[in-house]
PDB file of C-alpha atoms and ligand atoms in Angstrom:
ATOM      1  CA  MET A   1     139.302-152.340  20.016  1.00 94.00           C
ATOM      2  CA  LYS A   2     141.343-149.970  22.160  1.00 97.00           C
ATOM      3  CA  LEU A   3     141.081-146.483  20.750  1.00 97.00           C
ATOM      4  CA  ALA A   4     142.090-142.958  21.624  1.00 98.00           C
ATOM      5  CA  ILE A   5     140.539-139.854  20.093  1.00 98.00           C
ATOM      6  CA  PHE A   6     142.911-136.955  19.812  1.00 97.00           C
ATOM      7  CA  GLY A   7     142.609-133.305  18.984  1.00 97.00           C
ATOM      8  CA  PRO A   8     142.868-129.801  20.424  1.00 97.00           C
ATOM      9  CA  PRO A   9     140.213-128.427  22.796  1.00 97.00           C
ATOM     10  CA  GLY A  10     136.978-127.990  20.828  1.00 97.00           C
ATOM     11  CA  ALA A  11     137.950-130.318  17.979  1.00 98.00           C
ATOM     12  CA  GLY A  12     134.869-132.467  18.552  1.00 98.00           C
ATOM     13  CA  LYS A  13     136.419-135.332  20.525  1.00 97.00           C
ATOM     14  CA  GLY A  14     133.531-135.620  22.961  1.00 96.00           C
ATOM     15  CA  THR A  15     130.885-135.261  20.254  1.00 97.00           C
ATOM     16  CA  GLN A  16     132.429-137.953  18.071  1.00 97.00           C
ATOM     17  CA  SER A  17     133.391-140.238  20.950  1.00 97.00           C
ATOM     18  CA  LYS A  18     129.802-140.415  22.141  1.00 95.00           C
ATOM     19  CA  THR A  19     128.361-141.696  18.846  1.00 94.00           C
ATOM     20  CA  VAL A  20     131.349-143.844  17.893  1.00 95.00           C
ATOM     21  CA  SER A  21     131.387-145.602  21.269  1.00 96.00           C
ATOM     22  CA  MET A  22     127.649-146.306  20.947  1.00 94.00           C
ATOM     23  CA  LYS A  23     128.067-147.662  17.417  1.00 94.00           C
ATOM     24  CA  MET A  24     130.975-149.865  18.459  1.00 95.00           C
ATOM     25  CA  GLY A  25     129.552-150.988  21.798  1.00 96.00           C
ATOM     26  CA  ILE A  26     132.600-149.884  23.769  1.00 97.00           C
ATOM     27  CA  PRO A  27     132.608-147.323  26.589  1.00 98.00           C
ATOM     28  CA  GLN A  28     133.721-143.750  26.087  1.00 97.00           C
ATOM     29  CA  ILE A  29     136.164-142.787  28.791  1.00 98.00           C
ATOM     30  CA  SER A  30     136.597-139.036  29.040  1.00 97.00           C
ATOM     31  CA  THR A  31     139.045-137.899  31.702  1.00 98.00           C
ATOM     32  CA  GLY A  32     137.484-134.421  31.476  1.00 96.00           C
ATOM     33  CA  ASP A  33     134.032-135.890  32.280  1.00 95.00           C
ATOM     34  CA  LEU A  34     135.481-138.011  35.105  1.00 96.00           C
ATOM     35  CA  LEU A  35     137.212-134.952  36.582  1.00 97.00           C
ATOM     36  CA  ARG A  36     134.090-132.786  36.282  1.00 95.00           C
ATOM     37  CA  ALA A  37     132.029-135.499  38.044  1.00 95.00           C
ATOM     38  CA  GLU A  38     134.610-135.701  40.837  1.00 96.00           C
ATOM     39  CA  SER A  39     134.586-131.933  41.187  1.00 96.00           C
ATOM     40  CA  LYS A  40     130.782-131.862  41.323  1.00 94.00           C
ATOM     41  CA  SER A  41     130.806-134.461  44.117  1.00 96.00           C
ATOM     42  CA  GLY A  42     132.522-131.861  46.305  1.00 96.00           C
ATOM     43  CA  SER A  43     135.332-134.217  47.394  1.00 97.00           C
ATOM     44  CA  GLU A  44     138.750-132.857  48.363  1.00 97.00           C
ATOM     45  CA  LEU A  45     140.205-134.563  45.294  1.00 97.00           C
ATOM     46  CA  GLY A  46     137.575-132.893  43.119  1.00 97.00           C
ATOM     47  CA  LYS A  47     138.294-129.470  44.597  1.00 98.00           C
ATOM     48  CA  MET A  48     141.981-129.911  43.980  1.00 98.00           C
ATOM     49  CA  ALA A  49     141.366-131.003  40.378  1.00 98.00           C
ATOM     50  CA  ARG A  50     139.018-128.062  39.811  1.00 97.00           C
ATOM     51  CA  SER A  51     141.758-125.586  40.822  1.00 97.00           C
ATOM     52  CA  TYR A  52     143.858-126.809  37.878  1.00 98.00           C
ATOM     53  CA  MET A  53     140.967-127.029  35.417  1.00 97.00           C
ATOM     54  CA  ASP A  54     139.837-123.467  36.147  1.00 96.00           C
ATOM     55  CA  ARG A  55     143.300-122.244  35.216  1.00 96.00           C
ATOM     56  CA  GLY A  56     143.344-124.294  32.021  1.00 96.00           C
ATOM     57  CA  ALA A  57     146.253-126.353  33.348  1.00 97.00           C
ATOM     58  CA  LEU A  58     146.582-130.130  33.313  1.00 98.00           C
ATOM     59  CA  VAL A  59     145.486-131.881  36.485  1.00 98.00           C
ATOM     60  CA  PRO A  60     148.458-133.743  38.057  1.00 98.00           C
ATOM     61  CA  ASP A  61     149.171-137.156  36.519  1.00 98.00           C
ATOM     62  CA  GLN A  62     148.795-138.955  39.834  1.00 96.00           C
ATOM     63  CA  VAL A  63     145.137-137.891  40.076  1.00 97.00           C
ATOM     64  CA  VAL A  64     144.221-138.528  36.448  1.00 98.00           C
ATOM     65  CA  LEU A  65     146.018-141.867  36.295  1.00 97.00           C
ATOM     66  CA  GLY A  66     144.337-143.054  39.489  1.00 96.00           C
ATOM     67  CA  MET A  67     140.897-142.313  38.036  1.00 97.00           C
ATOM     68  CA  LEU A  68     141.737-143.832  34.694  1.00 97.00           C
ATOM     69  CA  LYS A  69     143.078-147.061  36.203  1.00 97.00           C
ATOM     70  CA  ASP A  70     139.915-147.497  38.287  1.00 97.00           C
ATOM     71  CA  ARG A  71     137.752-146.888  35.240  1.00 97.00           C
ATOM     72  CA  LEU A  72     139.653-149.317  32.995  1.00 97.00           C
ATOM     73  CA  GLN A  73     139.234-152.066  35.584  1.00 96.00           C
ATOM     74  CA  LYS A  74     135.446-152.020  35.217  1.00 97.00           C
ATOM     75  CA  GLY A  75     133.903-154.973  33.381  1.00 97.00           C
ATOM     76  CA  ASP A  76     132.595-152.939  30.438  1.00 97.00           C
ATOM     77  CA  CYS A  77     136.170-152.289  29.276  1.00 97.00           C
ATOM     78  CA  LYS A  78     137.021-155.923  28.655  1.00 94.00           C
ATOM     79  CA  ASN A  79     136.191-155.751  24.917  1.00 93.00           C
ATOM     80  CA  GLY A  80     137.837-152.399  24.419  1.00 97.00           C
ATOM     81  CA  PHE A  81     137.281-148.719  25.111  1.00 98.00           C
ATOM     82  CA  LEU A  82     137.531-145.297  23.586  1.00 98.00           C
ATOM     83  CA  LEU A  83     139.736-142.780  25.395  1.00 98.00           C
ATOM     84  CA  ASP A  84     138.709-139.139  25.019  1.00 98.00           C
ATOM     85  CA  GLY A  85     141.143-136.558  26.365  1.00 97.00           C
ATOM     86  CA  PHE A  86     143.709-139.070  27.609  1.00 98.00           C
ATOM     87  CA  PRO A  87     146.667-139.327  27.253  1.00 98.00           C
ATOM     88  CA  ARG A  88     147.440-135.626  27.107  1.00 97.00           C
ATOM     89  CA  SER A  89     151.212-135.656  27.545  1.00 97.00           C
ATOM     90  CA  ILE A  90     154.114-137.989  26.846  1.00 97.00           C
ATOM     91  CA  PRO A  91     154.456-139.008  30.523  1.00 98.00           C
ATOM     92  CA  GLN A  92     150.756-140.000  30.492  1.00 98.00           C
ATOM     93  CA  ALA A  93     151.281-142.086  27.349  1.00 98.00           C
ATOM     94  CA  VAL A  94     154.223-143.846  28.970  1.00 97.00           C
ATOM     95  CA  ALA A  95     152.144-144.530  32.087  1.00 97.00           C
ATOM     96  CA  LEU A  96     149.288-145.860  29.939  1.00 97.00           C
ATOM     97  CA  GLU A  97     151.621-148.348  28.278  1.00 96.00           C
ATOM     98  CA  VAL A  98     152.217-149.957  31.644  1.00 96.00           C
ATOM     99  CA  ILE A  99     148.462-150.536  32.009  1.00 95.00           C
ATOM    100  CA  THR A 100     147.490-151.375  28.425  1.00 96.00           C
ATOM    101  CA  ASP A 101     148.372-150.785  24.765  1.00 96.00           C
ATOM    102  CA  LEU A 102     146.366-148.902  22.123  1.00 96.00           C
ATOM    103  CA  ASP A 103     145.289-150.203  18.692  1.00 96.00           C
ATOM    104  CA  LEU A 104     144.611-146.851  17.088  1.00 97.00           C
ATOM    105  CA  VAL A 105     144.793-143.107  17.641  1.00 97.00           C
ATOM    106  CA  VAL A 106     142.313-141.038  15.613  1.00 98.00           C
ATOM    107  CA  ASN A 107     143.468-137.439  15.326  1.00 98.00           C
ATOM    108  CA  ILE A 108     140.763-134.844  14.626  1.00 98.00           C
ATOM    109  CA  ALA A 109     142.491-131.852  13.041  1.00 97.00           C
ATOM    110  CA  VAL A 110     140.706-128.486  13.126  1.00 97.00           C
ATOM    111  CA  ASP A 111     141.900-125.021  12.093  1.00 95.00           C
ATOM    112  CA  GLU A 112     142.696-122.849  15.052  1.00 90.00           C
ATOM    113  CA  GLU A 113     140.335-119.949  14.315  1.00 90.00           C
ATOM    114  CA  ARG A 114     137.413-122.390  14.222  1.00 95.00           C
ATOM    115  CA  LEU A 115     138.259-123.881  17.622  1.00 96.00           C
ATOM    116  CA  LEU A 116     137.666-120.716  19.615  1.00 93.00           C
ATOM    117  CA  LYS A 117     134.160-120.352  18.139  1.00 94.00           C
ATOM    118  CA  ARG A 118     133.357-123.949  18.914  1.00 96.00           C
ATOM    119  CA  ILE A 119     134.502-123.674  22.498  1.00 96.00           C
ATOM    120  CA  THR A 120     132.998-120.322  23.441  1.00 94.00           C
ATOM    121  CA  GLY A 121     129.633-121.432  21.967  1.00 95.00           C
ATOM    122  CA  ARG A 122     129.740-124.845  23.638  1.00 96.00           C
ATOM    123  CA  ARG A 123     126.975-125.787  26.075  1.00 97.00           C
ATOM    124  CA  MET A 124     127.464-128.928  28.128  1.00 95.00           C
ATOM    125  CA  CYS A 125     125.320-131.453  29.883  1.00 95.00           C
ATOM    126  CA  GLN A 126     126.376-133.290  33.046  1.00 92.00           C
ATOM    127  CA  CYS A 127     126.023-136.538  31.048  1.00 91.00           C
ATOM    128  CA  GLY A 128     128.910-135.397  28.854  1.00 91.00           C
ATOM    129  CA  ALA A 129     126.839-134.436  25.788  1.00 94.00           C
ATOM    130  CA  ALA A 130     127.926-131.199  24.093  1.00 95.00           C
ATOM    131  CA  TYR A 131     125.771-128.706  22.195  1.00 97.00           C
ATOM    132  CA  HIS A 132     126.521-125.405  20.507  1.00 96.00           C
ATOM    133  CA  VAL A 133     124.600-122.124  20.554  1.00 95.00           C
ATOM    134  CA  GLU A 134     124.569-122.070  16.752  1.00 94.00           C
ATOM    135  CA  GLU A 135     123.228-125.607  16.435  1.00 92.00           C
ATOM    136  CA  LYS A 136     119.588-126.666  15.960  1.00 90.00           C
ATOM    137  CA  ARG A 137     119.873-129.152  18.808  1.00 92.00           C
ATOM    138  CA  PRO A 138     118.720-129.587  21.557  1.00 96.00           C
ATOM    139  CA  ARG A 139     115.055-130.175  20.760  1.00 96.00           C
ATOM    140  CA  VAL A 140     113.967-128.306  23.911  1.00 96.00           C
ATOM    141  CA  GLU A 141     116.020-125.175  24.502  1.00 94.00           C
ATOM    142  CA  GLY A 142     118.495-125.511  27.363  1.00 96.00           C
ATOM    143  CA  LYS A 143     117.699-129.209  28.008  1.00 97.00           C
ATOM    144  CA  CYS A 144     119.793-132.204  26.988  1.00 97.00           C
ATOM    145  CA  ASP A 145     118.272-134.452  24.276  1.00 96.00           C
ATOM    146  CA  LEU A 146     119.815-137.516  25.894  1.00 94.00           C
ATOM    147  CA  CYS A 147     118.943-137.086  29.559  1.00 96.00           C
ATOM    148  CA  GLY A 148     116.822-133.938  29.950  1.00 97.00           C
ATOM    149  CA  SER A 149     119.244-132.175  32.327  1.00 97.00           C
ATOM    150  CA  ALA A 150     119.840-128.424  32.121  1.00 98.00           C
ATOM    151  CA  LEU A 151     122.723-127.334  29.889  1.00 97.00           C
ATOM    152  CA  TYR A 152     125.464-125.080  31.229  1.00 96.00           C
ATOM    153  CA  GLN A 153     128.597-123.323  30.036  1.00 95.00           C
ATOM    154  CA  ARG A 154     131.822-124.768  31.405  1.00 93.00           C
ATOM    155  CA  ASP A 155     133.760-122.303  33.585  1.00 91.00           C
ATOM    156  CA  ASP A 156     136.907-123.107  31.627  1.00 94.00           C
ATOM    157  CA  ASP A 157     135.211-122.342  28.269  1.00 95.00           C
ATOM    158  CA  LYS A 158     135.635-118.580  28.737  1.00 91.00           C
ATOM    159  CA  GLU A 159     138.051-116.981  26.297  1.00 88.00           C
ATOM    160  CA  ALA A 160     140.973-116.280  28.689  1.00 87.00           C
ATOM    161  CA  THR A 161     141.110-119.876  29.939  1.00 93.00           C
ATOM    162  CA  VAL A 162     140.703-121.248  26.423  1.00 94.00           C
ATOM    163  CA  LYS A 163     143.903-119.464  25.313  1.00 93.00           C
ATOM    164  CA  LYS A 164     145.796-121.113  28.151  1.00 96.00           C
ATOM    165  CA  ARG A 165     144.355-124.545  27.249  1.00 96.00           C
ATOM    166  CA  MET A 166     145.488-124.044  23.658  1.00 96.00           C
ATOM    167  CA  ASP A 167     149.009-123.267  24.897  1.00 96.00           C
ATOM    168  CA  VAL A 168     148.954-126.396  27.037  1.00 97.00           C
ATOM    169  CA  TYR A 169     147.769-128.387  24.012  1.00 97.00           C
ATOM    170  CA  ARG A 170     150.605-127.054  21.842  1.00 97.00           C
ATOM    171  CA  SER A 171     153.346-127.544  24.413  1.00 98.00           C
ATOM    172  CA  GLN A 172     152.323-130.784  26.142  1.00 97.00           C
ATOM    173  CA  THR A 173     149.754-132.655  24.040  1.00 97.00           C
ATOM    174  CA  ALA A 174     150.708-132.033  20.402  1.00 96.00           C
ATOM    175  CA  PRO A 175     154.181-133.650  20.826  1.00 97.00           C
ATOM    176  CA  LEU A 176     152.347-136.867  21.683  1.00 96.00           C
ATOM    177  CA  LEU A 177     151.074-137.120  18.123  1.00 96.00           C
ATOM    178  CA  GLU A 178     154.613-137.512  16.870  1.00 95.00           C
ATOM    179  CA  TYR A 179     155.206-140.130  19.551  1.00 96.00           C
ATOM    180  CA  TYR A 180     152.257-142.185  18.277  1.00 97.00           C
ATOM    181  CA  ARG A 181     153.023-141.481  14.605  1.00 96.00           C
ATOM    182  CA  GLN A 182     156.417-143.094  15.070  1.00 96.00           C
ATOM    183  CA  ARG A 183     154.575-146.169  16.294  1.00 95.00           C
ATOM    184  CA  GLY A 184     152.335-146.145  13.208  1.00 95.00           C
ATOM    185  CA  LEU A 185     149.163-145.739  15.249  1.00 96.00           C
ATOM    186  CA  VAL A 186     147.768-142.409  14.011  1.00 97.00           C
ATOM    187  CA  ARG A 187     145.050-141.777  11.446  1.00 97.00           C
ATOM    188  CA  ASP A 188     144.136-138.171  10.682  1.00 97.00           C
ATOM    189  CA  VAL A 189     140.603-136.969  10.087  1.00 97.00           C
ATOM    190  CA  ASP A 190     139.679-133.492   8.826  1.00 98.00           C
ATOM    191  CA  GLY A 191     137.526-132.037  11.593  1.00 98.00           C
ATOM    192  CA  ASN A 192     136.670-128.813   9.728  1.00 98.00           C
ATOM    193  CA  ARG A 193     133.410-130.298   8.469  1.00 97.00           C
ATOM    194  CA  SER A 194     129.921-130.982   9.745  1.00 96.00           C
ATOM    195  CA  ILE A 195     129.474-133.311  12.706  1.00 96.00           C
ATOM    196  CA  ASP A 196     128.054-136.022  10.394  1.00 96.00           C
ATOM    197  CA  GLU A 197     130.916-135.733   7.898  1.00 98.00           C
ATOM    198  CA  VAL A 198     133.512-135.902  10.642  1.00 98.00           C
ATOM    199  CA  ARG A 199     131.779-138.989  12.051  1.00 97.00           C
ATOM    200  CA  GLU A 200     132.055-140.665   8.633  1.00 96.00           C
ATOM    201  CA  GLY A 201     135.750-139.790   8.624  1.00 97.00           C
ATOM    202  CA  VAL A 202     136.278-141.196  12.098  1.00 97.00           C
ATOM    203  CA  MET A 203     134.377-144.408  11.288  1.00 96.00           C
ATOM    204  CA  GLY A 204     136.370-144.734   8.061  1.00 95.00           C
ATOM    205  CA  ALA A 205     139.609-144.404   9.991  1.00 95.00           C
ATOM    206  CA  ILE A 206     138.500-147.057  12.467  1.00 94.00           C
ATOM    207  CA  ASP A 207     137.353-149.467   9.767  1.00 90.00           C
ATOM    208  CA  GLY A 208     140.803-149.219   8.255  1.00 81.00           C
ATOM    209  CA  GLY A 209     139.767-147.571   5.011  1.00 53.00           C
ATOM    210  CA  ALA A 210     141.846-144.762   3.600  1.00 45.00           C
ATOM    211  CA  PRO A 211     141.663-141.862   6.049  1.00 43.00           C
ATOM    212  CA  LEU A 212     139.284-139.260   4.599  1.00 42.00           C
ATOM    213  CA  LYS A 213     141.493-136.189   4.509  1.00 39.00           C
TER     214      LYS A 213
HETATM  215  P1  LIG B 301     136.195-131.517  22.471  1.00 80.49           P
HETATM  216  O1  LIG B 301     135.695-132.687  23.257  1.00 80.49           O
HETATM  217  O2  LIG B 301     137.222-131.916  21.448  1.00 80.49           O
HETATM  218  O3  LIG B 301     136.672-130.396  23.319  1.00 80.49           O
HETATM  219  P2  LIG B 301     133.365-131.110  21.731  1.00 80.49           P
HETATM  220  O4  LIG B 301     132.944-132.411  21.174  1.00 80.49           O
HETATM  221  O5  LIG B 301     132.909-130.763  23.097  1.00 80.49           O
HETATM  222  O6  LIG B 301     134.974-130.948  21.616  1.00 80.49           O
HETATM  223  O7  LIG B 301     132.903-129.969  20.709  1.00 80.49           O
HETATM  224  C1  LIG B 301     133.168-128.581  20.964  1.00 80.49           C
HETATM  225  C2  LIG B 301     131.979-127.734  20.506  1.00 80.49           C
HETATM  226  O8  LIG B 301     131.912-127.750  19.068  1.00 80.49           O
HETATM  227  C3  LIG B 301     130.618-128.210  20.982  1.00 80.49           C
HETATM  228  O9  LIG B 301     129.817-127.075  21.191  1.00 80.49           O
HETATM  229  C4  LIG B 301     130.094-129.062  19.825  1.00 80.49           C
HETATM  230  O10 LIG B 301     128.672-129.051  19.789  1.00 80.49           O
HETATM  231  C5  LIG B 301     130.687-128.340  18.623  1.00 80.49           C
HETATM  232  N1  LIG B 301     131.085-129.227  17.503  1.00 80.49           N
HETATM  233  C6  LIG B 301     131.677-130.445  17.577  1.00 80.49           C
HETATM  234  N2  LIG B 301     131.942-130.937  16.352  1.00 80.49           N
HETATM  235  C7  LIG B 301     131.521-129.992  15.463  1.00 80.49           C
HETATM  236  C8  LIG B 301     131.515-129.904  14.004  1.00 80.49           C
HETATM  237  N3  LIG B 301     132.024-130.880  13.246  1.00 80.49           N
HETATM  238  N4  LIG B 301     131.007-128.790  13.460  1.00 80.49           N
HETATM  239  C9  LIG B 301     130.504-127.790  14.230  1.00 80.49           C
HETATM  240  N5  LIG B 301     130.477-127.813  15.574  1.00 80.49           N
HETATM  241  C10 LIG B 301     130.974-128.891  16.195  1.00 80.49           C
HETATM  242  P1  LIG B 302     138.642-130.220  26.069  1.00 80.49           P
HETATM  243  O1  LIG B 302     138.317-131.420  25.264  1.00 80.49           O
HETATM  244  O2  LIG B 302     137.775-129.029  25.766  1.00 80.49           O
HETATM  245  O3  LIG B 302     140.092-129.874  26.073  1.00 80.49           O
HETATM  246  P2  LIG B 302     138.360-131.810  28.514  1.00 80.49           P
HETATM  247  O4  LIG B 302     137.000-131.970  29.032  1.00 80.49           O
HETATM  248  O5  LIG B 302     139.002-132.964  27.852  1.00 80.49           O
HETATM  249  O6  LIG B 302     138.342-130.505  27.600  1.00 80.49           O
HETATM  250  O7  LIG B 302     139.330-131.344  29.684  1.00 80.49           O
HETATM  251  C1  LIG B 302     139.001-130.251  30.530  1.00 80.49           C
HETATM  252  C2  LIG B 302     140.099-130.039  31.559  1.00 80.49           C
HETATM  253  O8  LIG B 302     140.221-131.207  32.389  1.00 80.49           O
HETATM  254  C3  LIG B 302     141.495-129.833  30.985  1.00 80.49           C
HETATM  255  O9  LIG B 302     141.749-128.481  30.629  1.00 80.49           O
HETATM  256  C4  LIG B 302     142.363-130.309  32.154  1.00 80.49           C
HETATM  257  O10 LIG B 302     142.432-129.321  33.170  1.00 80.49           O
HETATM  258  C5  LIG B 302     141.569-131.477  32.706  1.00 80.49           C
HETATM  259  N1  LIG B 302     141.959-132.758  32.064  1.00 80.49           N
HETATM  260  C6  LIG B 302     141.208-133.533  31.224  1.00 80.49           C
HETATM  261  N2  LIG B 302     141.893-134.628  30.827  1.00 80.49           N
HETATM  262  C7  LIG B 302     143.119-134.537  31.428  1.00 80.49           C
HETATM  263  C8  LIG B 302     144.288-135.349  31.393  1.00 80.49           C
HETATM  264  N3  LIG B 302     144.358-136.464  30.656  1.00 80.49           N
HETATM  265  N4  LIG B 302     145.361-134.935  32.126  1.00 80.49           N
HETATM  266  C9  LIG B 302     145.322-133.815  32.880  1.00 80.49           C
HETATM  267  N5  LIG B 302     144.258-132.995  32.930  1.00 80.49           N
HETATM  268  C10 LIG B 302     143.152-133.358  32.230  1.00 80.49           C
HETATM  269 ZN1  LIG B 303     122.562-135.056  29.105  1.00 80.49          ZN
END
């Protein structure tokens, strides 16, 4: 199955994508994670990408599409994949259609006032796992349950940058939902619930049951 998980920054896309991709045996492809890995490598491309990310702006399509194409060509994508954070604009969706189609878009909807709390309390691991300061996890403070690495706060998770990312979401990403709705691909899930409840909603949407709204 070829899936995309949608939602504003902090909606829980990464959190849900990780467990859903494991359950379904398809890779999670997060353009944010790919870009952060490139930036960490210290390459010129990574530095350039980082300059956009730090401002809360979208990284140019040419860069993101190049990375995505390379990733989709890997063998583990042959039975499907789960896109997390891509596409993020109508031009990206159009470019994706040239490479492949999508079976389903799961939209995680979360009230705006909740998003800011989720993002400013987010703690990340380099493996892509996300935690929150108000959560019981991780088992050992400051260390990832999955890989043991030290958790950190993303530079772009500070309040000023978050506002800009929300604006970018509203102006460039939200219109995409309508684009996919017209194609009958979208199922909405209420993301204002616990991580476990949202996961049930996402799995229900994927299994084709009535979307839990
Ligand atoms: P996104 O990938 O959409 O930006 P994340 O999955 O990184 O979002 O989640 C953002 C933050 O909110 C993280 O700190 C995560 O632990 C937390 N979080 C995710 N889903 C929920 C939920 N349903 N309830 C409470 N906190 C959540
Ligand atoms: P979140 O889920 O919190 O919005 P992501 O990890 O998906 O964060 O993205 C972080 C940043 O990486 C974005 O603000 C943007 O600068 C860049 N980015 C991620 N995906 C894309 C994409 N598809 N197109 C352009 N920029 C992207
Ligand atoms: Zn980890």
